[in-house]
One Martini backbone bead per residue (centre of mass of N, CA, C, O) as a GRO file, in nm:
protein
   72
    1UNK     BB    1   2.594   0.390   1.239
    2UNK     BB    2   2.732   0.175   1.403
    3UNK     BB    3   2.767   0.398   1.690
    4UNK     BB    4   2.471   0.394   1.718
    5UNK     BB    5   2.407   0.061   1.753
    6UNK     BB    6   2.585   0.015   1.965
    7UNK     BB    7   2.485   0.235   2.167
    8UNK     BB    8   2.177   0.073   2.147
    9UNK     BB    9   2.279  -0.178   2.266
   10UNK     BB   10   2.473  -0.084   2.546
   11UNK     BB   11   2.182  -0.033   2.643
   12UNK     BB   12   1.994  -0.273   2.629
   13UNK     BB   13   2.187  -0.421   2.818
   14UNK     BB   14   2.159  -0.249   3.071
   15UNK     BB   15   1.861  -0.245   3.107
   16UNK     BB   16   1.823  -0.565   3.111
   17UNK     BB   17   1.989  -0.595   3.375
   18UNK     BB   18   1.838  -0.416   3.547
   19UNK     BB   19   1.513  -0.520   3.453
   20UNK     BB   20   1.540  -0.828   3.390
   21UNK     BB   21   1.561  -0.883   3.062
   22UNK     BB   22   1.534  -1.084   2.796
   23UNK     BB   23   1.457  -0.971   2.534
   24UNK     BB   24   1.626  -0.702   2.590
   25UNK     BB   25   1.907  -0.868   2.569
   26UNK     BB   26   1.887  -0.953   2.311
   27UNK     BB   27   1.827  -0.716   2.114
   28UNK     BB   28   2.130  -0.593   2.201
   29UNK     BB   29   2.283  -0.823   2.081
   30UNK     BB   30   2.225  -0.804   1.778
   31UNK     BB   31   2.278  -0.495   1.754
   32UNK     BB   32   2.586  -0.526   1.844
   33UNK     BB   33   2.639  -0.731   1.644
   34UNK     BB   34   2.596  -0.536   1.400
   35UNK     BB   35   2.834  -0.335   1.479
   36UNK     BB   36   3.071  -0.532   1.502
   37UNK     BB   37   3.004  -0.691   1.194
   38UNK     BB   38   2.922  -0.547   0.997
   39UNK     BB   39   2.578  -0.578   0.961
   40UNK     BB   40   2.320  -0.503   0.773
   41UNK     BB   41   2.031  -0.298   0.639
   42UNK     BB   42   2.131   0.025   0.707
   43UNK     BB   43   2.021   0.279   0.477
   44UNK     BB   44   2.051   0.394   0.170
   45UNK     BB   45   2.197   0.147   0.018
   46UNK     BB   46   2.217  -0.082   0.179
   47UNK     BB   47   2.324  -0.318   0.098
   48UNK     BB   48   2.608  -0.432   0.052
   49UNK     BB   49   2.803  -0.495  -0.240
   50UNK     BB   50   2.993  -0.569  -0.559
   51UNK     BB   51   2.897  -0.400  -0.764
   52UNK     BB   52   3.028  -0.322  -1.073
   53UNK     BB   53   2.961  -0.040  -1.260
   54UNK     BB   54   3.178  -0.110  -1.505
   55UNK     BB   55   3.132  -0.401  -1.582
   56UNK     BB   56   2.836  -0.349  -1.701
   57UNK     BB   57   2.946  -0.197  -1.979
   58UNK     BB   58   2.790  -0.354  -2.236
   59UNK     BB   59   2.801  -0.422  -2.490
   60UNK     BB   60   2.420  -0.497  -2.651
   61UNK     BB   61   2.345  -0.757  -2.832
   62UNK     BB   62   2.233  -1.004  -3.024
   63UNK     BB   63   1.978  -1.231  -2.993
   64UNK     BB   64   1.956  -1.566  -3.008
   65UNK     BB   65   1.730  -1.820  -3.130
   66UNK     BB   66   1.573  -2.132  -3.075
   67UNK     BB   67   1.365  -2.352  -3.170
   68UNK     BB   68   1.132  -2.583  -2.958
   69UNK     BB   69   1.023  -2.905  -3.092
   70UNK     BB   70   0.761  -3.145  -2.975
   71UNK     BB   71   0.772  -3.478  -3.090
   72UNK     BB   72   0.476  -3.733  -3.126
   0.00000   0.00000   0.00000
């Protein structure tokens, strides 16, 4: 995927040049650069996180609660 969106970048950025169109060269610097710096949400598993699905499985235990009174 990043190899798609670089490649979609350094498109638009010679087109850009080509057509001395500004706005068209700024989305292909975004799109480059979203390819350059691995960052972007695009994808079936959508963004990537940190999240540790063994660290998850915690076993869930009974939560206890205090009621909270204000007195008048």
């Amino acid at each position: 995927m990043r190899a798609l969106r670089l490649i979609f970048g350094a498109f638009a950025i010679v087109q850009a040049i080509i057509t001395m169109d500004i706005i068209l060269g700024l989305l292909g610097v975004v799109v480059g650069g979203m390819a350059l710096f691995n960052v972007g949400c695009c994808g079936a598993n959508g963004c990537e996180t940190n999240f540790d699905r063994e660290n998850n499985k915690k076993e869930i235990t009974d939560v206890e609660y205090e009621e909270v009174v204000i007195k008048k």
